[in-house]
Short mmCIF file of C-alpha atoms and ligand atoms in Angstrom, two decimals:
data_model
loop_
_atom_site.label_atom_id
_atom_site.label_comp_id
_atom_site.label_asym_id
_atom_site.label_seq_id
_atom_site.Cartn_x
_atom_site.Cartn_y
_atom_site.Cartn_z
CA UNK A 270 20.83 23.01 14.66
CA UNK A 271 17.42 21.28 14.15
CA UNK A 272 17.22 17.26 13.55
CA UNK A 273 15.74 16.55 10.47
CA UNK A 274 13.97 13.12 9.31
CA UNK A 275 16.74 11.02 7.44
CA UNK A 276 16.85 11.35 3.46
CA UNK A 277 14.33 9.37 1.77
CA UNK A 278 11.82 9.26 5.21
CA UNK A 279 8.42 11.59 5.54
CA UNK A 280 6.75 12.83 8.36
CA UNK A 281 2.77 12.13 7.93
CA UNK A 282 0.89 15.01 9.50
CA UNK A 283 -2.43 15.49 10.77
CA UNK A 284 -4.37 16.92 7.90
CA UNK A 285 -2.73 14.15 5.16
CA UNK A 286 -3.11 11.39 7.59
CA UNK A 287 -6.72 11.19 7.20
CA UNK A 288 -6.44 10.54 3.62
CA UNK A 289 -3.83 7.76 4.43
CA UNK A 290 -6.14 6.21 7.02
CA UNK A 291 -9.21 6.66 4.34
CA UNK A 292 -6.82 4.63 1.84
CA UNK A 293 -5.90 2.12 4.37
CA UNK A 294 -9.65 1.37 5.27
CA UNK A 295 -10.60 0.98 1.67
CA UNK A 296 -7.62 -1.55 1.08
CA UNK A 297 -8.96 -3.20 4.41
CA UNK A 298 -12.36 -3.37 3.65
CA UNK A 299 -12.02 -4.72 0.28
CA UNK A 300 -9.56 -7.74 0.95
CA UNK A 301 -12.26 -8.78 4.16
CA UNK A 302 -14.69 -8.87 1.21
CA UNK A 303 -12.30 -11.16 -0.76
CA UNK A 304 -11.58 -13.20 2.46
CA UNK A 305 -8.30 -12.57 2.66
CA UNK A 306 -6.87 -12.06 6.16
CA UNK A 307 -4.39 -9.68 7.73
CA UNK A 308 -1.13 -10.76 8.78
CA UNK A 309 1.51 -8.72 10.55
CA UNK A 310 5.32 -9.84 10.34
CA UNK A 311 8.03 -7.97 11.43
CA UNK A 312 9.82 -5.29 10.33
CA UNK A 313 13.25 -6.65 10.40
CA UNK A 314 13.99 -10.06 9.23
CA UNK A 315 17.20 -12.44 9.13
CA UNK A 316 19.37 -11.33 5.87
CA UNK A 317 19.25 -14.86 4.28
CA UNK A 318 15.69 -14.51 4.15
CA UNK A 319 15.39 -12.04 1.21
CA UNK A 320 19.03 -13.02 -0.43
CA UNK A 321 17.54 -16.28 -0.62
CA UNK A 322 14.07 -14.96 -2.17
CA UNK A 323 14.27 -11.72 -3.74
CA UNK A 324 17.40 -12.85 -5.66
CA UNK A 325 20.88 -12.09 -5.17
CA UNK A 326 21.53 -10.75 -8.47
CA UNK A 327 18.21 -8.14 -7.91
CA UNK A 328 18.95 -4.68 -7.50
CA UNK A 329 17.04 -4.82 -4.23
CA UNK A 330 19.20 -7.25 -2.48
CA UNK A 331 22.45 -6.15 -4.32
CA UNK A 332 22.34 -2.62 -3.80
CA UNK A 333 19.02 -1.15 -1.74
CA UNK A 334 19.22 -3.39 1.55
CA UNK A 335 18.82 -1.74 5.26
CA UNK A 336 21.22 -4.43 6.52
CA UNK A 337 23.29 -4.38 9.87
CA UNK A 338 24.73 -6.83 12.44
CA UNK A 339 22.91 -6.66 15.35
CA UNK A 340 24.46 -6.79 19.07
CA UNK A 341 24.36 -10.70 18.98
CA UNK A 342 26.42 -10.08 15.69
CA UNK A 343 23.40 -11.26 13.70
CA UNK A 344 22.89 -10.02 10.06
CA UNK A 345 19.78 -8.10 9.99
CA UNK A 346 17.81 -6.43 7.15
CA UNK A 347 14.96 -3.96 7.38
CA UNK A 348 12.24 -5.63 5.07
CA UNK A 349 12.51 -4.15 1.72
CA UNK A 350 9.26 -6.11 0.41
CA UNK A 351 6.32 -8.26 2.23
CA UNK A 352 6.23 -11.46 0.28
CA UNK A 353 9.56 -13.09 1.62
CA UNK A 354 8.32 -12.77 5.07
CA UNK A 355 4.58 -13.79 4.38
CA UNK A 356 6.41 -17.14 3.09
CA UNK A 357 8.57 -17.39 5.95
CA UNK A 358 5.39 -16.94 8.61
CA UNK A 359 3.23 -19.31 6.10
CA UNK A 360 5.93 -21.92 6.88
CA UNK A 361 6.45 -21.31 10.76
CA UNK A 362 3.53 -21.48 11.49
CA UNK A 363 2.33 -24.05 9.29
CA UNK A 364 -0.48 -22.12 7.68
CA UNK A 365 -0.33 -24.67 4.92
CA UNK A 366 -2.38 -27.27 7.48
CA UNK A 367 -5.58 -25.08 7.46
CA UNK A 368 -8.20 -25.03 4.57
CA UNK A 369 -6.25 -24.04 1.36
CA UNK A 370 -5.68 -21.45 -0.17
CA UNK A 371 -4.36 -19.48 2.47
CA UNK A 372 -5.46 -15.82 1.91
CA UNK A 373 -3.55 -13.10 3.34
CA UNK A 374 -3.15 -9.30 3.25
CA UNK A 375 -0.61 -6.98 4.69
CA UNK A 376 0.10 -3.14 5.25
CA UNK A 377 3.13 -1.43 6.74
CA UNK A 378 6.39 -0.01 5.72
CA UNK A 379 9.15 -1.05 3.93
CA UNK A 380 12.64 0.09 3.38
CA UNK A 381 15.21 0.09 0.46
CA UNK A 382 18.18 2.65 0.07
CA UNK A 383 17.55 3.83 -3.45
CA UNK A 384 17.99 7.50 -4.58
CA UNK A 385 15.09 9.23 -3.29
CA UNK A 386 13.03 11.35 -6.18
CA UNK A 387 9.28 11.65 -6.34
CA UNK A 388 7.87 8.56 -5.87
CA UNK A 389 10.56 7.10 -4.47
CA UNK A 390 11.29 6.70 -1.02
CA UNK A 391 13.81 4.97 1.62
CA UNK A 392 11.08 3.91 3.74
CA UNK A 393 7.53 3.53 1.57
CA UNK A 394 4.25 1.66 2.30
CA UNK A 395 2.85 -1.21 0.59
CA UNK A 396 -0.69 -2.87 0.62
CA UNK A 397 -0.03 -6.56 -0.23
CA UNK A 398 -1.78 -9.86 -0.54
CA UNK A 399 -0.14 -13.29 -1.09
CA UNK A 400 -2.55 -16.25 -1.60
CA UNK A 401 -1.27 -19.99 -1.06
CA UNK A 402 -1.74 -23.28 -2.53
CA UNK A 403 -3.53 -23.05 -5.91
CA UNK A 404 -2.21 -22.49 -9.47
CA UNK A 405 -5.24 -22.34 -10.51
CA UNK A 406 -5.65 -19.55 -13.12
CA UNK A 407 -8.98 -17.80 -11.55
CA UNK A 408 -6.79 -16.97 -8.59
CA UNK A 409 -4.56 -15.36 -10.89
CA UNK A 410 -7.85 -13.13 -12.07
CA UNK A 411 -9.00 -12.77 -8.33
CA UNK A 412 -5.74 -11.10 -7.24
CA UNK A 413 -5.51 -8.98 -10.34
CA UNK A 414 -9.05 -8.31 -10.09
CA UNK A 415 -8.83 -7.23 -6.27
CA UNK A 416 -5.95 -4.99 -7.43
CA UNK A 417 -7.96 -3.10 -9.75
CA UNK A 418 -11.25 -2.97 -7.97
CA UNK A 419 -8.89 -1.39 -5.06
CA UNK A 420 -7.67 1.56 -7.70
CA UNK A 421 -11.32 1.86 -9.34
CA UNK A 422 -12.66 2.40 -5.92
CA UNK A 423 -10.37 5.37 -5.57
CA UNK A 424 -11.48 6.50 -8.79
CA UNK A 425 -8.13 6.12 -10.55
CA UNK A 426 -9.52 4.75 -13.61
CA UNK A 427 -6.93 5.70 -16.16
CA UNK A 428 -4.43 3.00 -15.22
CA UNK A 429 -3.06 0.35 -17.16
CA UNK A 430 -2.76 -2.95 -16.18
CA UNK A 431 0.08 -4.71 -18.09
CA UNK A 432 0.27 -8.59 -18.41
CA UNK A 433 2.76 -10.94 -19.01
CA UNK A 434 3.74 -14.57 -18.49
CA UNK A 435 7.83 -15.03 -17.58
CA UNK A 436 7.46 -18.75 -17.72
CA UNK A 437 9.03 -21.51 -15.21
CA UNK A 438 11.77 -23.07 -14.63
CA UNK A 439 11.42 -25.27 -17.96
CA UNK A 440 10.93 -22.79 -20.38
CA UNK A 441 12.66 -19.69 -19.27
CA UNK A 442 16.09 -21.06 -19.81
CA UNK A 443 15.63 -21.55 -23.25
CA UNK A 444 14.24 -17.81 -23.47
CA UNK A 445 17.46 -17.04 -21.63
CA UNK A 446 19.52 -18.52 -23.93
CA UNK A 447 17.74 -16.67 -26.99
CA UNK A 448 18.05 -13.30 -24.97
CA UNK A 449 21.92 -14.14 -24.55
CA UNK A 450 22.29 -14.99 -28.35
CA UNK A 451 20.61 -11.49 -29.26
CA UNK A 452 22.68 -9.59 -26.79
CA UNK A 453 26.06 -10.87 -27.92
CA UNK A 454 26.78 -8.00 -30.32
CA UNK A 455 25.65 -5.43 -28.53
CA UNK A 456 27.29 -6.48 -25.02
CA UNK A 457 29.91 -3.34 -24.68
CA UNK A 458 27.02 -0.97 -25.77
CA UNK A 459 24.69 -1.79 -22.87
CA UNK A 460 24.95 0.27 -19.28
CA UNK A 461 26.99 -0.87 -16.72
CA UNK A 462 24.41 -2.29 -14.57
CA UNK A 463 22.91 -4.61 -17.66
CA UNK A 464 26.64 -5.70 -18.59
CA UNK A 465 26.32 -7.16 -14.80
CA UNK A 466 22.82 -8.58 -15.69
CA UNK A 467 23.84 -10.33 -18.93
CA UNK A 468 25.86 -12.38 -16.62
CA UNK A 469 23.91 -12.91 -13.87
CA UNK A 470 20.24 -12.51 -15.06
CA UNK A 471 19.86 -11.28 -18.74
CA UNK A 472 16.11 -11.26 -18.66
CA UNK A 473 16.12 -8.32 -16.60
CA UNK A 474 17.78 -6.07 -19.03
CA UNK A 475 14.51 -6.11 -20.85
CA UNK A 476 13.08 -4.07 -17.89
CA UNK A 477 15.93 -1.59 -18.21
CA UNK A 478 14.86 2.18 -18.29
CA UNK A 479 18.21 3.57 -19.87
CA UNK A 480 17.26 4.34 -23.73
CA UNK A 481 20.03 2.74 -25.10
CA UNK A 482 19.46 -0.66 -23.43
CA UNK A 483 15.71 0.02 -24.58
CA UNK A 484 16.57 0.21 -27.96
CA UNK A 485 18.93 -2.74 -27.96
CA UNK A 486 15.84 -4.89 -26.44
CA UNK A 487 13.63 -3.42 -28.96
CA UNK A 488 14.11 -6.58 -31.42
CA UNK A 489 14.00 -9.37 -28.76
CA UNK A 490 11.71 -11.77 -29.54
CA UNK A 491 8.95 -12.15 -26.84
CA UNK A 492 8.74 -14.97 -24.54
CA UNK A 493 5.30 -16.25 -25.69
CA UNK A 494 7.32 -18.41 -28.31
CA UNK A 495 9.32 -20.04 -25.79
CA UNK A 496 6.70 -20.76 -23.47
CA UNK A 497 6.19 -24.49 -22.34
CA UNK A 498 2.59 -26.06 -22.96
CA UNK A 499 1.37 -25.69 -19.24
CA UNK A 500 2.56 -21.84 -19.15
CA UNK A 501 1.04 -21.23 -22.24
CA UNK A 502 -2.19 -23.03 -21.18
CA UNK A 503 -2.05 -21.20 -17.97
CA UNK A 504 -1.43 -18.04 -19.60
CA UNK A 505 -4.39 -18.18 -21.81
CA UNK A 506 -6.87 -19.12 -19.13
CA UNK A 507 -5.63 -16.49 -17.14
CA UNK A 508 -6.35 -13.88 -19.55
CA UNK A 509 -9.97 -15.74 -20.37
CA UNK A 510 -10.71 -15.13 -17.16
CA UNK A 511 -9.84 -11.44 -17.15
CA UNK A 512 -11.82 -10.74 -20.30
CA UNK A 513 -14.84 -12.49 -18.77
CA UNK A 514 -14.57 -10.27 -16.14
CA UNK A 515 -14.18 -6.97 -18.38
CA UNK A 516 -10.80 -6.28 -16.95
CA UNK A 517 -8.73 -4.72 -19.95
CA UNK A 518 -5.08 -5.01 -19.98
CA UNK A 519 -2.30 -4.95 -22.41
CA UNK A 520 0.40 -7.50 -22.80
CA UNK A 521 4.12 -5.91 -22.36
CA UNK A 522 6.57 -8.87 -23.02
CA UNK A 523 8.93 -7.24 -21.72
CA UNK A 524 8.06 -6.87 -18.44
CA UNK A 525 9.79 -9.01 -16.15
CA UNK A 526 9.86 -7.55 -12.52
CA UNK A 527 12.73 -6.46 -10.43
CA UNK A 528 12.67 -9.70 -7.99
CA UNK A 529 13.63 -13.26 -8.99
CA UNK A 530 10.65 -15.40 -7.63
CA UNK A 531 8.49 -14.89 -10.34
CA UNK A 532 7.08 -17.74 -12.29
CA UNK A 533 4.30 -17.70 -14.87
CA UNK A 534 1.73 -14.36 -14.54
CA UNK A 535 3.63 -11.09 -13.95
CA UNK A 536 1.97 -7.45 -14.02
CA UNK A 537 2.15 -4.30 -12.96
CA UNK A 538 -0.50 -1.38 -12.81
CA UNK A 539 1.02 1.69 -14.22
CA UNK A 540 -0.16 5.37 -13.87
CA UNK A 541 0.73 6.90 -17.80
CA UNK A 542 0.76 10.20 -16.02
CA UNK A 543 3.37 9.85 -13.29
CA UNK A 544 6.74 10.24 -14.62
CA UNK A 545 9.53 7.24 -14.24
CA UNK A 546 8.40 5.83 -10.77
CA UNK A 547 4.91 4.81 -12.85
CA UNK A 548 4.27 1.85 -11.22
CA UNK A 549 1.64 1.88 -8.58
CA UNK A 550 1.74 -1.63 -7.94
CA UNK A 551 3.06 -4.94 -9.31
CA UNK A 552 2.76 -8.53 -8.24
CA UNK A 553 2.62 -12.09 -10.03
CA UNK A 554 2.87 -15.90 -9.12
CA UNK A 555 5.59 -17.50 -7.45
CA UNK A 556 5.33 -20.87 -7.87
CA UNK A 557 8.64 -22.02 -6.41
CA UNK A 558 9.14 -19.90 -3.58
CA UNK A 559 7.87 -21.50 -0.79
CA UNK A 560 10.11 -24.55 -1.67
CA UNK A 561 13.20 -22.03 -2.27
CA UNK A 562 12.26 -21.33 1.72
CA UNK A 563 12.54 -24.74 2.84
CA UNK A 564 8.70 -25.85 2.40
CA UNK A 565 6.76 -28.48 0.27
CA UNK A 566 5.87 -27.08 -3.48
CA UNK A 567 3.30 -24.67 -3.06
CA UNK A 568 2.01 -22.46 -5.74
CA UNK A 569 1.20 -18.84 -4.68
CA UNK A 570 0.46 -15.86 -6.39
CA UNK A 571 0.28 -11.93 -4.62
CA UNK A 572 0.45 -8.46 -5.46
CA UNK A 573 1.72 -5.20 -3.45
CA UNK A 574 0.74 -1.48 -4.06
CA UNK A 575 2.79 1.23 -2.79
CA UNK A 576 0.86 3.95 -0.65
CA UNK A 577 2.73 7.07 -1.49
CA UNK A 578 2.56 6.50 -5.25
CA UNK A 579 -1.41 6.29 -5.04
CA UNK A 580 -1.23 9.30 -3.57
CA UNK A 581 0.52 10.92 -6.18
CA UNK A 582 -1.29 9.51 -8.59
CA UNK A 583 -4.65 11.27 -6.71
CA UNK A 584 -2.89 14.35 -6.53
CA UNK A 585 -2.25 14.51 -9.76
CA UNK A 586 -6.00 13.56 -11.02
CA UNK A 587 -7.40 15.99 -8.43
CA UNK A 588 -9.58 13.29 -7.13
CA UNK A 589 -11.49 14.28 -4.39
CA UNK A 590 -11.84 11.28 -2.04
CA UNK A 591 -15.38 10.43 -0.53
CA UNK A 592 -14.04 10.78 3.04
CA UNK A 593 -15.97 12.41 6.00
CA UNK A 594 -14.34 13.45 8.60
CA UNK A 595 -16.05 13.49 12.03
CA UNK A 596 -18.14 16.44 12.73
CA UNK A 597 -16.24 18.39 15.71
CA UNK A 598 -17.81 19.38 18.87
CA UNK A 599 -16.24 22.08 20.88
CA UNK A 600 -17.37 22.66 25.15
CA UNK A 601 -16.88 26.76 25.83
CA UNK A 602 -17.26 27.24 29.51
CA UNK A 603 -17.83 30.48 31.57
CA UNK A 604 -17.22 30.22 35.25
CA UNK A 605 -15.89 27.64 37.56
CA UNK A 606 -19.04 25.44 38.00
CA UNK A 607 -19.35 25.22 34.60
CA UNK A 608 -15.78 24.61 33.85
CA UNK A 609 -16.44 21.31 35.82
CA UNK A 610 -19.59 20.35 34.53
CA UNK A 611 -18.18 21.12 30.92
CA UNK A 612 -15.15 18.57 31.61
CA UNK A 613 -17.99 15.91 32.22
CA UNK A 614 -19.85 16.71 29.65
CA UNK A 615 -16.49 16.27 26.98
CA UNK A 616 -16.26 12.91 28.45
CA UNK A 617 -19.94 12.05 28.30
CA UNK A 618 -20.08 13.53 24.12
CA UNK A 619 -16.75 10.98 23.99
CA UNK A 620 -18.39 8.05 25.35
CA UNK A 621 -21.08 8.32 23.02
CA UNK A 622 -18.89 8.17 19.55
CA UNK A 623 -18.56 11.95 18.81
CA UNK A 624 -15.57 13.92 18.66
CA UNK A 625 -15.40 16.42 21.28
CA UNK A 626 -12.86 18.93 22.67
CA UNK A 627 -12.31 22.04 25.24
CA UNK A 628 -10.14 24.73 25.93
CA UNK A 629 -7.21 24.04 28.23
CA UNK A 630 -5.86 27.50 28.53
CA UNK A 631 -8.25 29.26 30.36
CA UNK A 632 -9.34 31.59 27.57
CA UNK A 633 -12.72 34.03 27.66
CA UNK A 634 -15.52 33.01 26.15
CA UNK A 635 -14.63 35.11 22.65
CA UNK A 636 -11.21 33.52 22.92
CA UNK A 637 -13.17 30.18 23.10
CA UNK A 638 -15.40 30.86 19.97
CA UNK A 639 -12.28 31.81 18.51
CA UNK A 640 -10.36 28.70 19.35
CA UNK A 641 -13.56 26.62 18.27
CA UNK A 642 -13.39 28.29 15.00
CA UNK A 643 -9.62 27.64 14.45
CA UNK A 644 -10.08 24.05 15.07
CA UNK A 645 -13.01 23.72 12.95
CA UNK A 646 -15.49 22.67 15.55
CA UNK A 647 -19.07 22.33 13.56
CA UNK A 648 -20.70 22.44 16.91
CA UNK A 649 -20.12 24.77 20.15
CA UNK A 650 -21.84 23.86 23.54
CA UNK A 651 -21.84 26.95 25.43
CA UNK A 652 -22.13 26.34 29.49
CA UNK A 653 -22.40 29.01 32.03
CA UNK A 654 -23.07 28.58 35.92
CA UNK A 655 -26.30 30.13 35.08
CA UNK A 656 -27.62 27.77 32.02
CA UNK A 657 -26.35 25.00 34.51
CA UNK A 658 -28.75 26.39 37.20
CA UNK A 659 -31.83 26.73 34.60
CA UNK A 660 -30.40 23.26 33.03
CA UNK A 661 -30.48 24.94 29.58
CA UNK A 662 -27.50 24.94 27.79
CA UNK A 663 -26.79 26.65 24.22
CA UNK A 664 -25.88 24.63 21.03
CA UNK A 665 -24.63 26.50 18.59
CA UNK A 666 -24.26 25.12 14.64
CA UNK A 667 -21.16 27.20 13.84
CA UNK A 668 -22.05 26.25 9.68
CA UNK A 669 -25.40 28.05 9.98
CA UNK A 670 -24.89 30.13 13.05
CA UNK A 671 -28.19 28.53 14.08
CA UNK A 672 -28.38 28.47 18.21
CA UNK A 673 -31.00 26.62 20.37
CA UNK A 674 -31.33 25.66 24.09
CA UNK A 675 -31.18 22.00 24.79
CA UNK A 676 -31.36 20.48 28.42
CA UNK A 677 -28.06 18.65 29.46
CA UNK A 678 -29.63 15.39 29.69
CA UNK A 679 -30.81 15.83 26.10
CA UNK A 680 -27.81 17.16 24.35
CA UNK A 681 -26.17 13.82 23.33
CA UNK A 682 -29.53 12.88 21.25
CA UNK A 683 -30.02 16.28 20.04
CA UNK A 684 -26.40 16.35 18.55
CA UNK A 685 -26.37 12.52 17.45
CA UNK A 686 -29.88 14.18 15.25
CA UNK A 687 -28.31 17.10 13.98
CA UNK A 688 -25.15 15.25 12.91
CA UNK A 689 -27.37 12.40 10.83
P1 HAM B 92 7.61 -4.19 -5.90
O1 HAM B 92 7.37 -4.38 -7.57
O2 HAM B 92 9.00 -4.35 -5.75
O3 HAM B 92 7.04 -5.56 -6.02
O4 HAM B 92 7.05 -3.33 -5.49
C1 HAM B 92 5.32 -2.80 -5.11
C2 HAM B 92 5.08 -1.48 -5.26
O5 HAM B 92 5.92 -0.84 -4.07
C3 HAM B 92 5.78 -0.49 -6.26
O6 HAM B 92 4.70 -0.96 -7.63
C4 HAM B 92 5.96 0.44 -5.77
O7 HAM B 92 4.61 1.71 -5.72
C5 HAM B 92 5.76 0.21 -4.30
N1 HAM B 92 7.66 0.97 -4.18
C6 HAM B 92 8.27 0.22 -4.32
N2 HAM B 92 9.77 0.61 -4.10
C7 HAM B 92 9.31 1.70 -3.66
C8 HAM B 92 10.14 3.04 -3.32
N3 HAM B 92 11.44 3.41 -2.75
N4 HAM B 92 9.32 4.02 -2.61
C9 HAM B 92 7.94 4.11 -3.40
N5 HAM B 92 7.36 2.98 -3.31
C10 HAM B 92 8.24 2.31 -3.61
C11 HAM B 92 6.97 -6.04 -4.44
O8 HAM B 92 7.01 -5.73 -3.58
C12 HAM B 92 6.60 -7.60 -4.46
N6 HAM B 92 6.68 -8.02 -2.80
C13 HAM B 92 5.03 -7.62 -4.76
C14 HAM B 92 4.25 -8.84 -4.95
C15 HAM B 92 3.75 -9.39 -4.00
N7 HAM B 92 4.71 -9.81 -5.63
C16 HAM B 92 3.98 -10.95 -5.39
N8 HAM B 92 3.64 -10.67 -4.00
#
């Protein structure tokens, strides 16, 4: 039987990978303009890092982690997200001793053991940014802006930015009590997961997608009345900045996010056209996490975007990405000497930053022209022993059918001129 990729994972093949590379380059360029530097952390970490930071009562830690004992009997987990690893690296390498804020971005595979469906995979890819060392609301606005500019650069203009404040350690417990009071009479009507949540983290019930739980929480008052002065002021400054920068947002008082580390600002970017997995990205402040991980109190904020969901959204909208593949040049040869000269010429073209290929199967000239067509070559250079003797090789534009004779010395220059 032929082997298959594990459930919830996918191969990204040539033909599709170009889109990935394009989107990756858009994100990287944007981060550079915003002065965020790339960080690459390991794909696996000590399990404890995630239980401590993401939170033991979250779905991610409770149900979705790929955790195993390695040969040294250490509990290891494939990273389910990027924030915890970035915080660990920030502390381990004392990045806080450098000029603050520390602004980092990352890109790579994440792993969550969940039931696969459209837009939900067991191995998926996130772009993320994390900024440490400032609790200034203008940094919240910058991080949100970066996310929105990224989507706009991909022509994803109809996304909705949902915004909330989840308060802090001072005010959230009061809100939690309020929710507990409200849910008391409905406890047995909640879904099984929410019954557990009502013991461990009742705020998460607000985020439940089950219709019955949604109905029950509909009348729960928003958190705003319970925010302390500091959180209230911070949130109104964040919204003032967003308004000033013309970033539209929708308040969603039920937005609590699925990870426990958030404080104050929380946001999600949602595509109304996608089904149940409609969140393209999300993030928020996590002012206590650095301390929870053993560092000095350090405010921080970040977000992550799921690349597979971005591609789904682009597919739904049939957005034509403005990325140009490099034009291909095929070197076709007839004869022994020409074969050798052709190999050299292919190398020369590549050395000059051109994309070039040749025949490797001893094909006839006719078959080589067919091959050039199949691989989508824009130009074919035809080399025969006679042409080499006369120092006149043929350059054919496959799109227009035009042909001209060029000397070997001039060929690189001529093709470069043609391409531009
Ligand atoms: P998250 O909301 O868990 O946040 O994930 C961010 C994004 O990753 C989601 O909006 C979604 O696009 C994508 N994603 C999550 N799970 C899957 C999956 N199973 N399959 C496909 N895509 C998925 C975080 O991970 C936080 N670390 C974000 C953050 C950074 N907060 C502060 N800094």
